[in-house]
Amino acid sequence: MHANIWEKTLKDIAESVDEHRYQTWFSPLRLADNTDQTTLVLVAPNRFVSDFLDQHYKERVLSLLRRHSSQIRDVSFVSSENAQPPTDPPREAKSTSPPPQRQSKQPPVRQVVSQPGLNKRFAFDSFVVGSGNEFAKSAALAVAEAPGKTKFNPLLIYGGVGLGKTHLLQAIGNYVRSAYPDHHVLYLTSEEFYLQFIDAIKNNNTKTFTSRYRTCDLLLVDDVQFFSGKESTQEEFFYTFNSLYQNGKQIVLTSDLPPATLKGLQDRLISRFQWGLCVDIQPPDLETRVAILKRKAEEDNLNIPENVLYYIGENVSSNIRELEGIIIRILAYASITKTDITIDLVKTIVKRSVQPEKARVSLDHVIQTVADFYKVPVNNIRDKNRRKEVAHCRQVAMYIAKNITNFSLKTIGLNFGGRDHSTVIHAIHQIDDLRKKDASLRRDIDYIINSLKIE
Ligand code: ADP
Ligand code: MG
């Protein structure tokens, strides 16, 4: 019974905290095997996580739990290193409840966040506006208020990684879902569109696929740059687009670059993307970064001094996802060491966490650079060529792609001629092992990575 309640609660949590917080604090939790009906015991991987949750999230988690079961009176966090029953059990707790030493056998519920669809966390209200994104936000809001009725059809939002494209796209979806409950809203990434389409072809199911996407009222497609080079998927999307457009349905897209510069996309598609309105999101300026940091800190009832917020805003990259990450690390550090959040503490952490910008480099560029280095034709890396040198070069390229970009294993595999993610994992392990033994390979890889970063 508790497993069920916890699973639902975890889903609520995923919709109310950002991904970093979810991954850091909640996704590692396991339900303890306790027989007590009124106290839910959650096992954290270590003492630090359980203490942190106890201090910062206990009330919030409890109130979410109680939405699903009014029987629950208390929640306690214990660490698996030292799983003890709560030191001060609530009166209702049975004194015989065994200590939660074993982890429960419930199925893992990690996939909650990665499920396709809308996440309520992405709302217009939680989107901090600054000069770099205010136009995009206004356009998104206008579309959400009157989907299909404005001139902004399609609306295309483009900009760099971690700048809020998905946030706005999903905010439109959430808004429309609640303002127009009878509207059929679909959100997906272009990668999902591609995978589902391929599946439909395999299973002789294209009719269902086609009608699913051509009958919605609002279609939100994230990261359309991924359609690049996928001819039949582009064709399918072209017809979907036309059908929706002709019927006055709203389409909203995002991409990492302005449509005119997207490579590997058919001209007719690019021209359609430009029929409505294309808006860009620029990296946030200092004021906006500080406002975002302030907002994130408030979400945890954290009081971070203004000068500290400015220090972070000035020294951390403009990628908002990284700003979120740094707040979590600061929090984590301050709670382990039980110190206040001071500028000195933050300086140490910022210095340690600022990483070279990831994911600016495209996979095409990685493949091209590795191919040039090893003097192997690019096409051989992508296709099924099994020659030993080619296979090695392909593995090196996959290894580098994983190390210097944020692309998922799935995406990397797909860019290497549609290989699956286990092949990518295998390649990464293989190269990792070789690197340890082979100094010249290490040098080669460092050289390639450096040349990718300099450009
Ligand atoms: P993108 O899709 O452009 O790569 P996301 O929309 O995923 O970026 O944003 C990354 C993270 O930053 C998300 O957690 C998002 O909620 C947050 N974020 C981005 N822009 C803002 C903003 N203006 N205000 C508040 N949070 C933001
Ligand atoms: Mg995104």
PDB file of C-alpha atoms in Angstrom, residues 148-374:
ATOM      1  CA  GLY A 148      -4.446  28.624 -33.372  1.00  0.00           C
ATOM      2  CA  LYS A 149      -6.005  32.060 -33.297  1.00  0.00           C
ATOM      3  CA  THR A 150      -2.932  34.292 -33.488  1.00  0.00           C
ATOM      4  CA  LYS A 151      -0.646  35.003 -36.384  1.00  0.00           C
ATOM      5  CA  PHE A 152       2.055  33.091 -34.562  1.00  0.00           C
ATOM      6  CA  ASN A 153       1.488  29.762 -36.214  1.00  0.00           C
ATOM      7  CA  PRO A 154       3.796  28.031 -36.051  1.00  0.00           C
ATOM      8  CA  LEU A 155       5.648  29.629 -33.188  1.00  0.00           C
ATOM      9  CA  LEU A 156       9.280  28.583 -33.205  1.00  0.00           C
ATOM     10  CA  ILE A 157      11.530  29.320 -30.251  1.00  0.00           C
ATOM     11  CA  TYR A 158      15.249  28.893 -30.748  1.00  0.00           C
ATOM     12  CA  GLY A 159      18.320  29.378 -28.589  1.00  0.00           C
ATOM     13  CA  GLY A 160      21.243  27.682 -26.843  1.00  0.00           C
ATOM     14  CA  VAL A 161      21.223  24.828 -24.386  1.00  0.00           C
ATOM     15  CA  GLY A 162      19.609  25.312 -20.992  1.00  0.00           C
ATOM     16  CA  LEU A 163      18.083  28.702 -21.749  1.00  0.00           C
ATOM     17  CA  GLY A 164      14.435  27.818 -21.188  1.00  0.00           C
ATOM     18  CA  LYS A 165      13.079  26.592 -24.541  1.00  0.00           C
ATOM     19  CA  THR A 166      11.574  23.427 -23.147  1.00  0.00           C
ATOM     20  CA  HIS A 167      10.303  25.368 -20.158  1.00  0.00           C
ATOM     21  CA  LEU A 168       8.326  27.757 -22.383  1.00  0.00           C
ATOM     22  CA  LEU A 169       7.117  25.029 -24.707  1.00  0.00           C
ATOM     23  CA  GLN A 170       5.792  23.014 -21.796  1.00  0.00           C
ATOM     24  CA  ALA A 171       4.343  26.119 -20.150  1.00  0.00           C
ATOM     25  CA  ILE A 172       2.213  26.615 -23.267  1.00  0.00           C
ATOM     26  CA  GLY A 173       1.019  23.029 -23.023  1.00  0.00           C
ATOM     27  CA  ASN A 174       0.198  23.275 -19.329  1.00  0.00           C
ATOM     28  CA  TYR A 175      -1.600  26.558 -19.797  1.00  0.00           C
ATOM     29  CA  VAL A 176      -3.733  25.289 -22.665  1.00  0.00           C
ATOM     30  CA  ARG A 177      -4.536  22.090 -20.842  1.00  0.00           C
ATOM     31  CA  SER A 178      -6.019  23.988 -17.966  1.00  0.00           C
ATOM     32  CA  ALA A 179      -7.589  26.885 -19.879  1.00  0.00           C
ATOM     33  CA  TYR A 180      -9.055  24.709 -22.633  1.00  0.00           C
ATOM     34  CA  PRO A 181      -9.734  21.309 -21.099  1.00  0.00           C
ATOM     35  CA  ASP A 182     -11.315  20.010 -24.293  1.00  0.00           C
ATOM     36  CA  HIS A 183      -8.212  20.756 -26.362  1.00  0.00           C
ATOM     37  CA  HIS A 184      -6.111  17.783 -27.223  1.00  0.00           C
ATOM     38  CA  VAL A 185      -2.523  18.742 -26.416  1.00  0.00           C
ATOM     39  CA  LEU A 186       0.484  16.705 -27.503  1.00  0.00           C
ATOM     40  CA  TYR A 187       4.047  17.345 -26.403  1.00  0.00           C
ATOM     41  CA  LEU A 188       7.028  15.375 -27.608  1.00  0.00           C
ATOM     42  CA  THR A 189      10.581  15.771 -28.770  1.00  0.00           C
ATOM     43  CA  SER A 190      11.407  15.355 -32.416  1.00  0.00           C
ATOM     44  CA  GLU A 191      13.478  12.362 -31.384  1.00  0.00           C
ATOM     45  CA  GLU A 192      10.361  10.744 -29.931  1.00  0.00           C
ATOM     46  CA  PHE A 193       8.425  11.584 -33.068  1.00  0.00           C
ATOM     47  CA  TYR A 194      11.133   9.891 -35.102  1.00  0.00           C
ATOM     48  CA  LEU A 195      11.292   6.805 -32.879  1.00  0.00           C
ATOM     49  CA  GLN A 196       7.527   6.400 -32.794  1.00  0.00           C
ATOM     50  CA  PHE A 197       7.325   6.804 -36.521  1.00  0.00           C
ATOM     51  CA  ILE A 198       9.968   4.144 -37.103  1.00  0.00           C
ATOM     52  CA  ASP A 199       8.106   1.879 -34.707  1.00  0.00           C
ATOM     53  CA  ALA A 200       4.841   2.485 -36.511  1.00  0.00           C
ATOM     54  CA  ILE A 201       6.431   1.509 -39.806  1.00  0.00           C
ATOM     55  CA  LYS A 202       7.919  -1.606 -38.285  1.00  0.00           C
ATOM     56  CA  ASN A 203       4.580  -2.625 -36.816  1.00  0.00           C
ATOM     57  CA  ASN A 204       2.534  -1.667 -39.827  1.00  0.00           C
ATOM     58  CA  ASN A 205       0.794   0.890 -37.733  1.00  0.00           C
ATOM     59  CA  THR A 206       1.338   4.139 -39.559  1.00  0.00           C
ATOM     60  CA  LYS A 207      -2.402   4.893 -39.779  1.00  0.00           C
ATOM     61  CA  THR A 208      -2.737   5.118 -36.024  1.00  0.00           C
ATOM     62  CA  PHE A 209       0.436   7.165 -35.804  1.00  0.00           C
ATOM     63  CA  THR A 210      -0.706   9.552 -38.504  1.00  0.00           C
ATOM     64  CA  SER A 211      -4.151  10.109 -37.090  1.00  0.00           C
ATOM     65  CA  ARG A 212      -2.808  10.595 -33.581  1.00  0.00           C
ATOM     66  CA  TYR A 213      -0.712  13.566 -34.604  1.00  0.00           C
ATOM     67  CA  ARG A 214      -3.025  14.998 -37.210  1.00  0.00           C
ATOM     68  CA  THR A 215      -6.016  15.224 -34.906  1.00  0.00           C
ATOM     69  CA  CYS A 216      -4.635  17.193 -31.995  1.00  0.00           C
ATOM     70  CA  ASP A 217      -5.392  20.853 -31.289  1.00  0.00           C
ATOM     71  CA  LEU A 218      -1.951  21.813 -30.097  1.00  0.00           C
ATOM     72  CA  LEU A 219       1.242  20.081 -31.151  1.00  0.00           C
ATOM     73  CA  LEU A 220       4.418  20.931 -29.255  1.00  0.00           C
ATOM     74  CA  VAL A 221       7.611  19.530 -30.746  1.00  0.00           C
ATOM     75  CA  ASP A 222      10.865  20.069 -28.883  1.00  0.00           C
ATOM     76  CA  ASP A 223      14.297  20.201 -30.537  1.00  0.00           C
ATOM     77  CA  VAL A 224      13.356  19.947 -34.199  1.00  0.00           C
ATOM     78  CA  GLN A 225      17.034  20.072 -35.165  1.00  0.00           C
ATOM     79  CA  PHE A 226      17.002  16.364 -34.509  1.00  0.00           C
ATOM     80  CA  PHE A 227      14.919  15.796 -37.645  1.00  0.00           C
ATOM     81  CA  SER A 228      18.105  16.591 -39.526  1.00  0.00           C
ATOM     82  CA  GLY A 229      18.965  13.992 -42.145  1.00  0.00           C
ATOM     83  CA  LYS A 230      15.889  11.858 -41.426  1.00  0.00           C
ATOM     84  CA  GLU A 231      14.122  12.118 -44.736  1.00  0.00           C
ATOM     85  CA  SER A 232      11.066   9.970 -44.269  1.00  0.00           C
ATOM     86  CA  THR A 233      10.389  11.351 -40.806  1.00  0.00           C
ATOM     87  CA  GLN A 234      10.607  14.846 -42.234  1.00  0.00           C
ATOM     88  CA  GLU A 235       8.153  13.899 -44.896  1.00  0.00           C
ATOM     89  CA  GLU A 236       5.729  12.537 -42.337  1.00  0.00           C
ATOM     90  CA  PHE A 237       6.138  15.639 -40.221  1.00  0.00           C
ATOM     91  CA  PHE A 238       5.586  17.814 -43.277  1.00  0.00           C
ATOM     92  CA  TYR A 239       2.162  16.254 -43.857  1.00  0.00           C
ATOM     93  CA  THR A 240       1.312  16.426 -40.171  1.00  0.00           C
ATOM     94  CA  PHE A 241       2.235  20.077 -40.193  1.00  0.00           C
ATOM     95  CA  ASN A 242       0.123  20.841 -43.262  1.00  0.00           C
ATOM     96  CA  SER A 243      -2.875  19.037 -41.951  1.00  0.00           C
ATOM     97  CA  LEU A 244      -2.800  20.808 -38.597  1.00  0.00           C
ATOM     98  CA  TYR A 245      -2.093  24.162 -40.150  1.00  0.00           C
ATOM     99  CA  GLN A 246      -4.954  23.894 -42.616  1.00  0.00           C
ATOM    100  CA  ASN A 247      -7.319  23.082 -39.812  1.00  0.00           C
ATOM    101  CA  GLY A 248      -6.264  26.081 -37.782  1.00  0.00           C
ATOM    102  CA  LYS A 249      -4.511  24.007 -35.124  1.00  0.00           C
ATOM    103  CA  GLN A 250      -1.589  25.451 -33.247  1.00  0.00           C
ATOM    104  CA  ILE A 251       1.962  24.228 -33.721  1.00  0.00           C
ATOM    105  CA  VAL A 252       4.888  25.264 -31.514  1.00  0.00           C
ATOM    106  CA  LEU A 253       8.454  24.152 -32.118  1.00  0.00           C
ATOM    107  CA  THR A 254      11.849  24.677 -30.568  1.00  0.00           C
ATOM    108  CA  SER A 255      15.301  24.304 -32.021  1.00  0.00           C
ATOM    109  CA  ASP A 256      18.865  25.087 -31.060  1.00  0.00           C
ATOM    110  CA  LEU A 257      19.487  27.292 -34.114  1.00  0.00           C
ATOM    111  CA  PRO A 258      17.446  29.654 -36.279  1.00  0.00           C
ATOM    112  CA  PRO A 259      15.518  27.577 -38.818  1.00  0.00           C
ATOM    113  CA  ALA A 260      17.308  28.997 -41.845  1.00  0.00           C
ATOM    114  CA  THR A 261      20.614  27.641 -40.581  1.00  0.00           C
ATOM    115  CA  LEU A 262      19.408  24.170 -39.678  1.00  0.00           C
ATOM    116  CA  LYS A 263      21.387  21.728 -41.739  1.00  0.00           C
ATOM    117  CA  GLY A 264      19.902  18.542 -43.113  1.00  0.00           C
ATOM    118  CA  LEU A 265      16.331  19.800 -43.070  1.00  0.00           C
ATOM    119  CA  GLN A 266      14.266  19.963 -46.240  1.00  0.00           C
ATOM    120  CA  ASP A 267      13.707  23.463 -47.580  1.00  0.00           C
ATOM    121  CA  ARG A 268       9.946  23.066 -47.670  1.00  0.00           C
ATOM    122  CA  LEU A 269       9.968  22.266 -43.961  1.00  0.00           C
ATOM    123  CA  ILE A 270      12.270  25.161 -43.111  1.00  0.00           C
ATOM    124  CA  SER A 271      10.076  27.534 -45.065  1.00  0.00           C
ATOM    125  CA  ARG A 272       7.009  26.338 -43.167  1.00  0.00           C
ATOM    126  CA  PHE A 273       8.789  26.805 -39.879  1.00  0.00           C
ATOM    127  CA  GLN A 274       9.123  30.441 -40.870  1.00  0.00           C
ATOM    128  CA  TRP A 275       5.479  31.028 -41.768  1.00  0.00           C
ATOM    129  CA  GLY A 276       4.539  32.165 -38.316  1.00  0.00           C
ATOM    130  CA  LEU A 277       6.920  33.696 -35.835  1.00  0.00           C
ATOM    131  CA  CYS A 278      10.485  32.740 -34.959  1.00  0.00           C
ATOM    132  CA  VAL A 279      11.775  34.144 -31.685  1.00  0.00           C
ATOM    133  CA  ASP A 280      15.094  33.614 -30.055  1.00  0.00           C
ATOM    134  CA  ILE A 281      16.112  33.271 -26.430  1.00  0.00           C
ATOM    135  CA  GLN A 282      19.383  34.927 -25.547  1.00  0.00           C
ATOM    136  CA  PRO A 283      21.528  33.965 -22.567  1.00  0.00           C
ATOM    137  CA  PRO A 284      20.332  35.799 -19.452  1.00  0.00           C
ATOM    138  CA  ASP A 285      22.172  38.950 -18.438  1.00  0.00           C
ATOM    139  CA  LEU A 286      23.563  39.322 -14.932  1.00  0.00           C
ATOM    140  CA  GLU A 287      20.372  40.823 -13.468  1.00  0.00           C
ATOM    141  CA  THR A 288      18.293  37.981 -14.821  1.00  0.00           C
ATOM    142  CA  ARG A 289      20.762  35.363 -13.620  1.00  0.00           C
ATOM    143  CA  VAL A 290      20.599  36.812 -10.140  1.00  0.00           C
ATOM    144  CA  ALA A 291      16.793  36.940 -10.282  1.00  0.00           C
ATOM    145  CA  ILE A 292      16.710  33.300 -11.326  1.00  0.00           C
ATOM    146  CA  LEU A 293      19.093  32.317  -8.536  1.00  0.00           C
ATOM    147  CA  LYS A 294      16.993  34.207  -6.033  1.00  0.00           C
ATOM    148  CA  ARG A 295      13.912  32.432  -7.220  1.00  0.00           C
ATOM    149  CA  LYS A 296      15.552  29.009  -6.983  1.00  0.00           C
ATOM    150  CA  ALA A 297      16.824  29.751  -3.483  1.00  0.00           C
ATOM    151  CA  GLU A 298      13.368  30.867  -2.370  1.00  0.00           C
ATOM    152  CA  GLU A 299      11.933  27.592  -3.557  1.00  0.00           C
ATOM    153  CA  ASP A 300      13.950  25.960  -0.763  1.00  0.00           C
ATOM    154  CA  ASN A 301      13.303  28.685   1.785  1.00  0.00           C
ATOM    155  CA  LEU A 302      16.953  29.462   1.643  1.00  0.00           C
ATOM    156  CA  ASN A 303      18.383  32.732   2.567  1.00  0.00           C
ATOM    157  CA  ILE A 304      21.390  33.431   0.414  1.00  0.00           C
ATOM    158  CA  PRO A 305      22.942  36.866   0.865  1.00  0.00           C
ATOM    159  CA  GLU A 306      22.700  39.212  -2.089  1.00  0.00           C
ATOM    160  CA  ASN A 307      26.471  39.509  -2.565  1.00  0.00           C
ATOM    161  CA  VAL A 308      26.700  35.742  -2.784  1.00  0.00           C
ATOM    162  CA  LEU A 309      23.969  35.620  -5.419  1.00  0.00           C
ATOM    163  CA  TYR A 310      25.862  38.215  -7.420  1.00  0.00           C
ATOM    164  CA  TYR A 311      29.085  36.311  -7.085  1.00  0.00           C
ATOM    165  CA  ILE A 312      27.442  33.191  -8.472  1.00  0.00           C
ATOM    166  CA  GLY A 313      25.666  35.149 -11.193  1.00  0.00           C
ATOM    167  CA  GLU A 314      28.944  36.671 -12.306  1.00  0.00           C
ATOM    168  CA  ASN A 315      31.001  33.537 -12.238  1.00  0.00           C
ATOM    169  CA  VAL A 316      28.814  30.753 -13.420  1.00  0.00           C
ATOM    170  CA  SER A 317      27.922  30.181 -17.022  1.00  0.00           C
ATOM    171  CA  SER A 318      24.750  31.631 -18.413  1.00  0.00           C
ATOM    172  CA  ASN A 319      23.260  28.206 -18.882  1.00  0.00           C
ATOM    173  CA  ILE A 320      20.295  28.206 -16.503  1.00  0.00           C
ATOM    174  CA  ARG A 321      20.416  24.489 -15.982  1.00  0.00           C
ATOM    175  CA  GLU A 322      23.932  24.939 -14.601  1.00  0.00           C
ATOM    176  CA  LEU A 323      22.779  27.767 -12.363  1.00  0.00           C
ATOM    177  CA  GLU A 324      20.230  25.406 -10.866  1.00  0.00           C
ATOM    178  CA  GLY A 325      22.936  22.809 -10.369  1.00  0.00           C
ATOM    179  CA  ILE A 326      25.218  25.153  -8.526  1.00  0.00           C
ATOM    180  CA  ILE A 327      22.536  26.160  -6.046  1.00  0.00           C
ATOM    181  CA  ILE A 328      22.056  22.516  -5.167  1.00  0.00           C
ATOM    182  CA  ARG A 329      25.768  21.958  -4.674  1.00  0.00           C
ATOM    183  CA  ILE A 330      26.044  24.990  -2.430  1.00  0.00           C
ATOM    184  CA  LEU A 331      23.134  23.806  -0.391  1.00  0.00           C
ATOM    185  CA  ALA A 332      24.529  20.332  -0.153  1.00  0.00           C
ATOM    186  CA  TYR A 333      27.910  21.567   0.938  1.00  0.00           C
ATOM    187  CA  ALA A 334      26.546  23.990   3.486  1.00  0.00           C
ATOM    188  CA  SER A 335      24.463  21.283   5.055  1.00  0.00           C
ATOM    189  CA  ILE A 336      27.216  18.714   5.244  1.00  0.00           C
ATOM    190  CA  THR A 337      29.607  21.080   6.860  1.00  0.00           C
ATOM    191  CA  LYS A 338      26.824  22.774   8.806  1.00  0.00           C
ATOM    192  CA  THR A 339      28.216  26.133   7.853  1.00  0.00           C
ATOM    193  CA  ASP A 340      26.507  29.261   6.660  1.00  0.00           C
ATOM    194  CA  ILE A 341      26.458  30.129   3.033  1.00  0.00           C
ATOM    195  CA  THR A 342      29.200  32.693   2.808  1.00  0.00           C
ATOM    196  CA  ILE A 343      31.017  34.160  -0.096  1.00  0.00           C
ATOM    197  CA  ASP A 344      34.158  32.143   0.702  1.00  0.00           C
ATOM    198  CA  LEU A 345      32.271  28.891   0.713  1.00  0.00           C
ATOM    199  CA  VAL A 346      30.630  29.762  -2.564  1.00  0.00           C
ATOM    200  CA  LYS A 347      33.929  30.755  -4.147  1.00  0.00           C
ATOM    201  CA  THR A 348      35.366  27.329  -3.444  1.00  0.00           C
ATOM    202  CA  ILE A 349      32.355  25.565  -4.826  1.00  0.00           C
ATOM    203  CA  VAL A 350      32.036  27.681  -7.919  1.00  0.00           C
ATOM    204  CA  LYS A 351      35.700  27.210  -8.716  1.00  0.00           C
ATOM    205  CA  ARG A 352      35.318  23.483  -8.429  1.00  0.00           C
ATOM    206  CA  SER A 353      32.146  23.160 -10.411  1.00  0.00           C
ATOM    207  CA  VAL A 354      32.562  25.413 -13.357  1.00  0.00           C
ATOM    208  CA  GLN A 355      33.138  23.079 -16.223  1.00  0.00           C
ATOM    209  CA  PRO A 356      33.958  23.776 -19.784  1.00  0.00           C
ATOM    210  CA  GLU A 357      30.767  24.427 -21.672  1.00  0.00           C
ATOM    211  CA  LYS A 358      29.240  21.200 -22.775  1.00  0.00           C
ATOM    212  CA  ALA A 359      27.002  20.411 -25.698  1.00  0.00           C
ATOM    213  CA  ARG A 360      27.992  23.454 -27.701  1.00  0.00           C
ATOM    214  CA  VAL A 361      29.702  20.981 -29.936  1.00  0.00           C
ATOM    215  CA  SER A 362      27.452  19.104 -32.315  1.00  0.00           C
ATOM    216  CA  LEU A 363      27.731  15.376 -32.857  1.00  0.00           C
ATOM    217  CA  ASP A 364      28.395  15.972 -36.531  1.00  0.00           C
ATOM    218  CA  HIS A 365      31.332  18.093 -35.569  1.00  0.00           C
ATOM    219  CA  VAL A 366      32.711  15.443 -33.229  1.00  0.00           C
ATOM    220  CA  ILE A 367      32.426  12.797 -35.917  1.00  0.00           C
ATOM    221  CA  GLN A 368      34.019  15.022 -38.537  1.00  0.00           C
ATOM    222  CA  THR A 369      36.936  15.954 -36.272  1.00  0.00           C
ATOM    223  CA  VAL A 370      37.654  12.377 -35.272  1.00  0.00           C
ATOM    224  CA  ALA A 371      37.372  11.253 -38.885  1.00  0.00           C
ATOM    225  CA  ASP A 372      39.839  13.943 -39.980  1.00  0.00           C
ATOM    226  CA  PHE A 373      42.233  13.025 -37.231  1.00  0.00           C
ATOM    227  CA  TYR A 374      42.282   9.337 -38.136  1.00  0.00           C
TER     228      TYR A 374
END
